[in-house]
Amino acid sequence: MACGATPDGRQAGAPLSDGCSPAQGTDVNGPTATVKSVANLEHINLAQGTIFNMKMHPAAFETKAGMMKWANLVRTYFDLGGWEIQFNVVDADTLKAAQANPEEYKDLVVRVVGYSAFFVELDKAVQDDIISRTEHTV
Amino acid sequence: MIDTSTKGRIFNIQRYSLHDGSGIRTLVFLKGCPLRCLWCSNPESQKSAPELGFIESRCVGQEACGAPCVSACLEGAVLSNGQGTPAIDRGACTHCGECADACCHDALKLVGRELSVAEVLAEVEKDRAFYRRSGGGITIGGGEPLAQHEFTAALLEAAQEQYLHTAIETCGHVAWKHLERVLRFVDLLHFDLKHMDPRRHAELTGRSNELILGNLTKVLRVKEPQDVVIRIPVIPGCNDSAENIRESATFVANLGFTQIELMAYHRFGASKYRQYGMVYQLDEPAPGAESDLQDLRRLVESLGLQEVTGRM
């Protein structure tokens, strides 16, 4: 709240990054790169603990193979020295808000199927499909 | 001796790929393909040469930014079109990339860069820890990897020398001698089969299927069935009839293949067509027009094949 605009494009009063998670719009190289960056911190120096939030799409969990790959992402994070990780699954309300106000959700990345995309750049038909998918699985 | 300075034209390197082989993988997309499948999800992959993409949702309009893209263009190919966003004269464009460099909002991008084997492997190496945990590795796709067969062979051989698990996704439309050489360095082969009828295949993909089917009859001379997955993208109204799926499955089963994947249709790449000045040709399927994929999966399993969707 007290922090003014920063040179990376962040506006005055806008949130800084949440916990150790990437700042808004900077998470552009995918989950493996983010996991490596956070694991690289000296967590032992952060005695009150660290928060690392990741957003996952429900489709990632629909098959056993998908679950195993996500689990191995988490295991690798701990192999590399990470201490804490937690997951948000994107909900339909957020996605609908992004459809209505795309300029406020430019950095919202959704996992489409085996790849990620900026939600506001997808065709409306695909956005609707993703929204309906999320409602079924959550 | 592998020449790791050998260069290929790449349009994307995608980390954390989950549907291109076992475990967590990095997928290297090669530019250029002999086919023009109507359902192609990567339209920017089809031509070998670099191309300019315009992402309208990122453009803030020339009143806001002063249109440096228009002034940067040396050919007059980037024009104001009255709505504040640029129009692109693709005939005049020489793909120099000046407009993309000038844009502060990443609304213009040049796709298709030359990278060496060494440069690609340096990027792939970043996720080694994830491959180790998950049984993942590198997958070459595109576009069509065999359209740059020398580069693909060099990249795969170098990857195997570094103990990376290698996979490839191919349409199989290439001379057998080039496919055979590349397959020496492939641990897991995904081989597409679009349609059994040569004329219908040509209508759907731009080429007949004789070369592809001929190559399929030879693959098991050099690969074991457990290292091959035949992939059929199931496209409503194109190749999804029970007759075509039955004929395809019978053909591959008789050749000795054991694994098949029936991939559900999607339109996730359709929004990219406009970005590259192309038009997506397929209409949305009418409600109820899509085949029951579960029925088709049961059909292929009744012919003795293992359907492996979601199992890798």
Coordinates of C-alpha atoms in Angstrom, one line a residue:
Chain A
M1 CA 0.0 0.0 0.0
A2 CA 2.8 2.4 0.8
C3 CA 4.9 1.5 -2.2
G4 CA 4.8 3.9 -5.1
A5 CA 5.1 3.0 -8.8
T6 CA 8.1 0.8 -9.6
P7 CA 10.3 0.8 -12.8
D8 CA 9.0 -2.6 -13.8
G9 CA 5.6 -1.1 -14.7
R10 CA 3.8 -1.7 -11.5
Q11 CA 1.5 1.1 -10.5
A12 CA 1.5 3.0 -7.2
G13 CA -0.5 1.1 -4.5
A14 CA -0.7 -2.1 -6.5
P15 CA 0.3 -5.3 -4.7
L16 CA 3.9 -6.4 -4.7
S17 CA 4.4 -10.0 -5.5
D18 CA 2.6 -12.5 -3.3
G19 CA 5.0 -14.2 -1.0
C20 CA 7.9 -15.7 -2.9
S21 CA 5.8 -16.1 -6.0
P22 CA 6.6 -14.2 -9.1
A23 CA 5.4 -10.6 -9.3
Q24 CA 2.4 -10.0 -11.5
G25 CA 3.1 -10.6 -15.2
T26 CA 6.7 -11.9 -14.7
D27 CA 5.9 -15.6 -14.7
V28 CA 6.6 -16.1 -18.4
N29 CA 8.8 -19.1 -18.6
G30 CA 6.5 -21.7 -17.1
P31 CA 6.3 -23.7 -13.8
T32 CA 9.7 -25.4 -14.0
A33 CA 11.5 -22.0 -14.3
T34 CA 9.5 -20.5 -11.4
V35 CA 10.1 -23.6 -9.2
K36 CA 13.9 -23.3 -9.9
S37 CA 13.9 -19.6 -9.1
V38 CA 12.1 -20.0 -5.8
A39 CA 14.1 -23.1 -4.8
N40 CA 17.2 -21.0 -5.4
L41 CA 16.4 -18.7 -2.4
E42 CA 18.1 -19.3 1.0
H43 CA 14.9 -20.4 2.7
I44 CA 16.6 -21.2 5.9
N45 CA 17.2 -17.4 6.4
L46 CA 13.4 -16.8 6.2
A47 CA 12.7 -18.1 9.7
Q48 CA 9.0 -17.3 9.7
G49 CA 8.6 -19.4 6.6
T50 CA 8.0 -18.7 2.9
I51 CA 4.9 -18.7 0.8
F52 CA 5.1 -19.9 -2.8
N53 CA 1.8 -19.8 -4.7
M54 CA 1.3 -21.6 -8.0
K55 CA -1.9 -21.6 -10.1
M56 CA -2.8 -24.9 -11.7
H57 CA -5.6 -25.8 -14.1
P58 CA -7.9 -28.6 -13.1
A59 CA -7.2 -30.4 -16.4
A60 CA -3.7 -31.2 -15.1
F61 CA -5.3 -33.5 -12.5
E62 CA -7.7 -35.4 -14.7
T63 CA -5.5 -38.5 -15.5
K64 CA -3.2 -40.5 -13.3
A65 CA -0.3 -39.6 -15.6
G66 CA -1.2 -35.9 -15.1
M67 CA -1.3 -36.3 -11.3
M68 CA 2.1 -38.0 -11.4
K69 CA 3.7 -35.3 -13.5
W70 CA 2.4 -32.6 -11.1
A71 CA 3.6 -34.6 -8.1
N72 CA 7.0 -34.9 -9.8
L73 CA 7.1 -31.1 -10.3
V74 CA 6.6 -30.7 -6.5
R75 CA 9.2 -33.4 -5.7
T76 CA 11.7 -31.7 -7.9
Y77 CA 11.0 -28.4 -6.1
F78 CA 12.0 -30.0 -2.9
D79 CA 15.0 -31.8 -4.5
L80 CA 16.3 -28.4 -5.5
G81 CA 16.0 -27.0 -2.0
G82 CA 12.5 -25.5 -1.8
W83 CA 10.7 -25.4 1.5
E84 CA 7.0 -24.6 0.9
I85 CA 4.7 -24.6 -2.1
Q86 CA 0.9 -24.3 -2.4
F87 CA -1.5 -24.4 -5.3
N88 CA -4.5 -22.3 -6.5
V89 CA -6.8 -23.8 -9.0
V90 CA -8.3 -21.0 -11.1
D91 CA -12.0 -20.6 -10.6
A92 CA -14.7 -19.7 -13.1
D93 CA -15.6 -16.4 -11.4
T94 CA -12.1 -15.1 -12.0
L95 CA -12.2 -16.2 -15.6
K96 CA -15.5 -14.6 -16.2
A97 CA -14.3 -11.3 -14.7
A98 CA -11.3 -11.5 -17.0
Q99 CA -13.6 -11.9 -20.0
A100 CA -15.5 -8.8 -18.9
N101 CA -12.4 -6.7 -18.1
P102 CA -9.5 -8.1 -20.0
E103 CA -7.3 -5.1 -19.4
E104 CA -7.2 -5.9 -15.7
Y105 CA -6.2 -9.6 -16.3
K106 CA -3.6 -9.3 -19.0
D107 CA -1.2 -11.5 -17.1
L108 CA -3.7 -14.2 -16.2
V109 CA -2.2 -17.4 -17.6
V110 CA -4.4 -20.5 -18.0
R111 CA -3.2 -23.9 -18.6
V112 CA -5.1 -24.7 -21.8
V113 CA -4.1 -28.4 -22.2
G114 CA -0.5 -29.3 -22.5
Y115 CA 0.5 -25.6 -22.7
S116 CA -0.3 -22.3 -21.2
A117 CA -1.7 -19.2 -22.7
F118 CA -2.8 -15.7 -21.7
F119 CA -6.5 -16.1 -21.1
V120 CA -7.5 -12.7 -22.6
E121 CA -5.8 -13.6 -25.9
L122 CA -7.8 -16.7 -26.5
D123 CA -10.9 -16.8 -28.7
K124 CA -14.2 -16.3 -26.8
A125 CA -15.2 -19.8 -27.7
V126 CA -12.1 -21.2 -26.1
Q127 CA -12.5 -19.0 -23.1
D128 CA -16.1 -20.2 -22.6
D129 CA -14.9 -23.8 -22.9
I130 CA -12.2 -23.3 -20.3
I131 CA -14.7 -21.6 -18.0
S132 CA -17.2 -24.4 -18.3
R133 CA -14.5 -27.0 -17.8
T134 CA -13.5 -25.4 -14.5
E135 CA -17.1 -25.3 -13.3
H136 CA -17.4 -29.0 -13.8
T137 CA -14.3 -30.0 -12.0
V138 CA -14.3 -27.7 -9.0
Chain B
M1 CA 31.3 -36.5 -34.4
I2 CA 28.1 -34.4 -34.0
D3 CA 28.5 -30.9 -35.2
T4 CA 26.6 -29.0 -32.4
S5 CA 26.8 -25.8 -34.4
T6 CA 24.4 -27.2 -37.0
K7 CA 21.4 -24.8 -37.1
G8 CA 17.7 -25.3 -37.4
R9 CA 14.8 -23.0 -37.6
I10 CA 12.8 -23.1 -34.4
F11 CA 9.6 -21.2 -33.5
N12 CA 9.2 -22.2 -29.9
I13 CA 10.8 -24.1 -27.0
Q14 CA 8.1 -25.1 -24.5
R15 CA 9.1 -26.2 -21.0
Y16 CA 6.8 -28.3 -18.8
S17 CA 5.1 -30.1 -21.7
L18 CA 2.9 -32.9 -20.4
H19 CA 1.4 -34.5 -23.4
D20 CA 4.4 -35.2 -25.6
G21 CA 5.9 -38.4 -24.0
S22 CA 6.7 -39.7 -20.6
G23 CA 7.2 -37.4 -17.7
I24 CA 7.9 -33.7 -17.7
R25 CA 9.4 -32.7 -21.1
T26 CA 10.7 -29.8 -23.1
L27 CA 9.2 -29.6 -26.5
V28 CA 11.3 -28.1 -29.3
F29 CA 9.1 -26.8 -32.2
L30 CA 10.7 -26.8 -35.6
K31 CA 9.3 -24.5 -38.3
G32 CA 8.2 -25.8 -41.7
C33 CA 5.9 -28.7 -42.6
P34 CA 5.0 -30.4 -45.9
L35 CA 1.4 -30.8 -44.8
R36 CA -1.4 -28.2 -44.4
C37 CA -3.8 -30.0 -42.2
L38 CA -7.1 -28.1 -41.9
W39 CA -7.1 -28.5 -38.1
C40 CA -3.5 -27.4 -37.5
S41 CA -3.1 -25.8 -34.1
N42 CA 0.2 -24.2 -34.9
P43 CA -0.4 -22.2 -38.1
E44 CA 2.9 -20.4 -37.6
S45 CA 4.6 -23.7 -38.0
Q46 CA 3.6 -24.4 -41.6
K47 CA 6.0 -22.2 -43.6
S48 CA 9.7 -22.7 -43.3
A49 CA 10.6 -19.0 -43.5
P50 CA 10.2 -16.5 -40.6
E51 CA 6.9 -14.8 -40.2
L52 CA 5.4 -11.8 -38.5
G53 CA 2.7 -12.3 -35.9
F54 CA 0.4 -9.5 -34.7
I55 CA -1.3 -10.0 -31.4
E56 CA -4.2 -7.5 -31.4
S57 CA -5.1 -7.8 -27.7
R58 CA -1.7 -6.4 -26.8
C59 CA -1.8 -3.4 -29.1
V60 CA -2.6 -0.2 -27.2
G61 CA -3.3 1.8 -30.4
Q62 CA -1.2 4.4 -32.1
E63 CA -2.6 7.3 -30.2
A64 CA -1.3 5.8 -27.0
C65 CA 2.2 4.8 -28.3
G66 CA 2.9 6.9 -31.3
A67 CA 3.1 3.9 -33.6
P68 CA 6.8 3.2 -33.6
C69 CA 6.0 0.1 -35.6
V70 CA 4.9 2.1 -38.6
S71 CA 7.9 4.3 -38.6
A72 CA 10.3 1.4 -37.9
C73 CA 9.2 -0.5 -41.1
L74 CA 11.7 -0.1 -43.9
E75 CA 9.3 -1.4 -46.5
G76 CA 6.1 0.6 -45.7
A77 CA 4.5 -2.8 -44.8
V78 CA 3.1 -1.7 -41.5
L79 CA 0.3 0.8 -41.9
S80 CA -2.1 2.8 -39.7
N81 CA -5.6 1.5 -40.5
G82 CA -7.7 4.2 -39.0
Q83 CA -8.7 2.2 -35.9
G84 CA -5.4 3.0 -34.3
T85 CA -4.0 -0.5 -34.7
P86 CA -1.6 -1.3 -37.6
A87 CA -2.5 -3.3 -40.7
I88 CA 0.3 -5.5 -42.2
D89 CA 0.9 -5.8 -45.9
R90 CA 2.3 -9.3 -45.8
G91 CA 3.4 -9.2 -49.5
A92 CA 5.7 -6.3 -48.8
C93 CA 7.0 -7.6 -45.4
T94 CA 10.6 -9.0 -45.5
H95 CA 10.4 -10.4 -42.0
C96 CA 13.3 -8.2 -40.8
G97 CA 11.7 -7.8 -37.3
E98 CA 12.3 -4.1 -37.0
C99 CA 8.7 -3.4 -36.1
A100 CA 8.7 -6.2 -33.5
D101 CA 11.8 -4.6 -31.9
A102 CA 10.1 -1.2 -31.9
C103 CA 6.9 -2.3 -30.2
C104 CA 7.0 -1.8 -26.4
H105 CA 4.0 -4.0 -25.8
D106 CA 5.1 -7.2 -27.5
A107 CA 2.2 -6.9 -29.9
L108 CA 4.4 -7.8 -32.9
K109 CA 6.7 -10.8 -33.0
L110 CA 8.9 -12.4 -35.5
V111 CA 8.6 -16.2 -35.3
G112 CA 11.2 -18.6 -36.6
R113 CA 14.7 -18.1 -35.3
E114 CA 17.9 -20.0 -36.2
L115 CA 19.3 -21.9 -33.3
S116 CA 22.2 -24.3 -33.1
V117 CA 22.0 -27.7 -31.6
A118 CA 24.2 -26.4 -28.7
E119 CA 21.9 -23.5 -28.1
V120 CA 18.8 -25.7 -28.0
L121 CA 20.3 -28.2 -25.7
A122 CA 21.4 -25.4 -23.3
E123 CA 17.8 -24.4 -23.0
V124 CA 16.6 -28.1 -22.6
E125 CA 19.3 -28.7 -20.0
K126 CA 17.6 -26.2 -17.6
D127 CA 15.0 -28.7 -16.6
R128 CA 17.3 -31.7 -16.1
A129 CA 16.2 -32.1 -12.5
F130 CA 12.5 -32.4 -13.5
Y131 CA 13.4 -35.0 -16.2
R132 CA 15.3 -37.0 -13.7
R133 CA 12.4 -37.1 -11.2
S134 CA 9.6 -37.8 -13.7
G135 CA 11.3 -39.8 -16.5
G136 CA 11.0 -36.9 -18.9
G137 CA 13.3 -35.5 -21.6
I138 CA 13.3 -33.7 -24.9
T139 CA 10.6 -34.0 -27.6
I140 CA 11.1 -32.6 -31.1
G141 CA 7.9 -31.5 -32.8
G142 CA 6.7 -28.6 -34.9
G143 CA 5.9 -28.2 -37.8
E144 CA 7.6 -31.3 -39.0
P145 CA 10.9 -32.3 -37.5
L146 CA 11.8 -34.5 -40.5
A147 CA 11.6 -31.4 -42.8
Q148 CA 14.9 -30.4 -41.2
H149 CA 16.1 -34.0 -40.9
E150 CA 19.9 -33.2 -40.6
F151 CA 19.3 -30.8 -37.8
T152 CA 16.9 -33.2 -36.0
A153 CA 19.3 -36.1 -36.3
A154 CA 22.1 -34.0 -34.9
L155 CA 20.0 -32.6 -32.1
L156 CA 18.7 -36.1 -31.1
E157 CA 22.1 -37.7 -31.2
A158 CA 23.6 -34.9 -29.1
A159 CA 20.7 -35.2 -26.6
Q160 CA 21.2 -38.9 -26.3
E161 CA 25.0 -38.4 -25.7
Q162 CA 23.9 -36.2 -22.7
Y163 CA 21.7 -39.0 -21.4
L164 CA 18.4 -37.2 -22.3
H165 CA 15.4 -39.4 -23.1
T166 CA 14.4 -38.4 -26.7
A167 CA 11.0 -38.4 -28.3
I168 CA 9.7 -37.1 -31.7
E169 CA 6.4 -36.3 -33.2
T170 CA 6.2 -36.8 -37.0
C171 CA 3.7 -36.9 -39.8
G172 CA 6.0 -39.3 -41.6
H173 CA 5.9 -37.5 -44.9
V174 CA 9.6 -37.7 -45.7
A175 CA 11.9 -40.1 -47.7
W176 CA 12.4 -43.3 -45.7
K177 CA 16.2 -43.0 -45.6
H178 CA 16.0 -39.7 -43.7
L179 CA 13.4 -41.1 -41.3
E180 CA 15.4 -44.2 -40.7
R181 CA 18.5 -42.3 -39.9
V182 CA 16.7 -40.0 -37.4
L183 CA 15.0 -43.0 -35.7
R184 CA 18.4 -44.3 -34.6
F185 CA 18.4 -41.6 -32.0
V186 CA 14.7 -41.7 -30.9
D187 CA 13.6 -43.5 -27.7
L188 CA 9.9 -42.8 -28.3
L189 CA 8.3 -42.2 -31.7
H190 CA 4.9 -40.6 -32.1
F191 CA 3.8 -41.2 -35.7
D192 CA 0.6 -39.5 -37.0
L193 CA -2.0 -41.1 -39.2
K194 CA -4.6 -38.7 -40.6
H195 CA -6.7 -40.7 -43.1
M196 CA -6.5 -44.1 -44.9
D197 CA -8.0 -42.9 -48.2
P198 CA -5.4 -41.2 -50.4
R199 CA -7.8 -38.7 -52.0
R200 CA -9.5 -37.8 -48.7
H201 CA -6.0 -37.5 -47.1
A202 CA -5.0 -35.0 -49.8
E203 CA -8.2 -33.0 -49.3
L204 CA -7.6 -32.7 -45.6
T205 CA -3.8 -32.3 -45.5
G206 CA -2.7 -31.1 -48.9
R207 CA -0.8 -34.4 -49.7
S208 CA -1.6 -38.0 -50.4
N209 CA -0.8 -40.6 -47.9
E210 CA 1.3 -43.1 -49.9
L211 CA 4.6 -42.0 -48.6
I212 CA 3.3 -42.0 -45.0
L213 CA 1.8 -45.4 -45.2
G214 CA 4.9 -46.8 -47.0
N215 CA 7.0 -45.5 -44.1
L216 CA 4.7 -47.0 -41.6
T217 CA 5.3 -50.4 -43.1
K218 CA 9.0 -50.1 -42.4
V219 CA 9.1 -48.5 -39.0
L220 CA 9.1 -51.8 -37.1
R221 CA 12.3 -52.9 -38.9
V222 CA 14.1 -50.4 -36.7
K223 CA 11.9 -49.8 -33.7
E224 CA 10.2 -52.0 -31.1
P225 CA 6.4 -51.7 -30.8
Q226 CA 6.6 -50.5 -27.2
D227 CA 8.6 -47.5 -28.4
V228 CA 6.0 -46.3 -30.9
V229 CA 2.6 -44.6 -30.5
I230 CA 0.5 -44.2 -33.6
R231 CA -1.5 -41.0 -33.2
I232 CA -4.8 -40.1 -34.8
P233 CA -6.2 -36.6 -34.3
V234 CA -10.0 -37.3 -34.4
I235 CA -11.5 -34.4 -36.4
P236 CA -15.3 -34.2 -36.7
G237 CA -16.5 -34.5 -40.3
C238 CA -13.0 -35.2 -41.6
N239 CA -11.6 -38.5 -40.4
D240 CA -13.8 -39.5 -37.4
S241 CA -16.0 -42.1 -39.1
A242 CA -16.0 -45.5 -37.6
E243 CA -15.0 -46.9 -41.0
N244 CA -11.8 -44.8 -41.2
I245 CA -10.9 -45.4 -37.6
R246 CA -11.5 -49.2 -38.0
E247 CA -9.4 -49.2 -41.2
S248 CA -6.6 -47.2 -39.6
A249 CA -6.5 -49.4 -36.5
T250 CA -6.6 -52.6 -38.5
F251 CA -3.8 -51.4 -40.8
V252 CA -1.5 -50.6 -37.9
A253 CA -2.4 -53.7 -35.9
N254 CA -1.6 -55.9 -38.9
L255 CA 1.8 -54.2 -39.1
G256 CA 2.6 -55.2 -35.5
F257 CA 2.1 -51.9 -33.8
T258 CA 0.6 -52.2 -30.3
Q259 CA 0.0 -48.6 -29.1
I260 CA -2.4 -46.0 -30.5
E261 CA -3.7 -42.7 -29.3
L262 CA -6.9 -41.1 -30.4
M263 CA -6.6 -37.4 -29.8
A264 CA -9.7 -35.3 -29.2
Y265 CA -10.4 -32.4 -31.5
H266 CA -9.7 -28.9 -30.1
R267 CA -9.6 -25.4 -31.5
F268 CA -7.1 -24.0 -29.0
G269 CA -4.9 -22.8 -31.9
A270 CA -7.6 -21.2 -33.9
S271 CA -7.0 -17.7 -32.5
K272 CA -3.5 -17.8 -33.9
Y273 CA -4.6 -17.8 -37.5
R274 CA -5.6 -14.2 -37.5
Q275 CA -2.3 -13.3 -35.9
Y276 CA -0.5 -14.6 -39.0
G277 CA -2.9 -13.3 -41.6
M278 CA -4.4 -16.8 -42.1
V279 CA -8.0 -18.1 -41.9
Y280 CA -9.0 -21.2 -39.9
Q281 CA -11.1 -23.2 -42.3
L282 CA -13.0 -25.6 -40.1
D283 CA -16.4 -24.6 -38.7
E284 CA -17.3 -25.5 -35.1
P285 CA -18.8 -28.9 -35.1
A286 CA -22.6 -28.9 -34.8
P287 CA -23.9 -30.0 -31.4
G288 CA -23.9 -33.8 -31.3
A289 CA -21.8 -34.0 -34.5
E290 CA -18.7 -35.1 -32.7
S291 CA -18.0 -38.8 -32.5
D292 CA -18.0 -40.5 -29.2
L293 CA -14.3 -40.8 -28.5
Q294 CA -14.9 -43.5 -25.9
D295 CA -16.7 -45.6 -28.5
L296 CA -13.8 -45.1 -30.9
R297 CA -11.3 -46.0 -28.2
R298 CA -13.2 -49.2 -27.5
L299 CA -13.3 -49.9 -31.2
V300 CA -9.5 -49.8 -31.5
E301 CA -9.0 -51.8 -28.4
S302 CA -11.3 -54.5 -29.8
L303 CA -8.8 -54.8 -32.6
G304 CA -6.0 -55.7 -30.2
L305 CA -4.4 -52.3 -29.7
Q306 CA -3.7 -50.5 -26.5
E307 CA -5.2 -47.0 -26.4
V308 CA -2.7 -44.9 -24.4
T309 CA -4.4 -41.5 -23.9
G310 CA -3.5 -40.1 -20.5
R311 CA -1.3 -43.1 -19.7
M312 CA 2.1 -41.4 -20.3

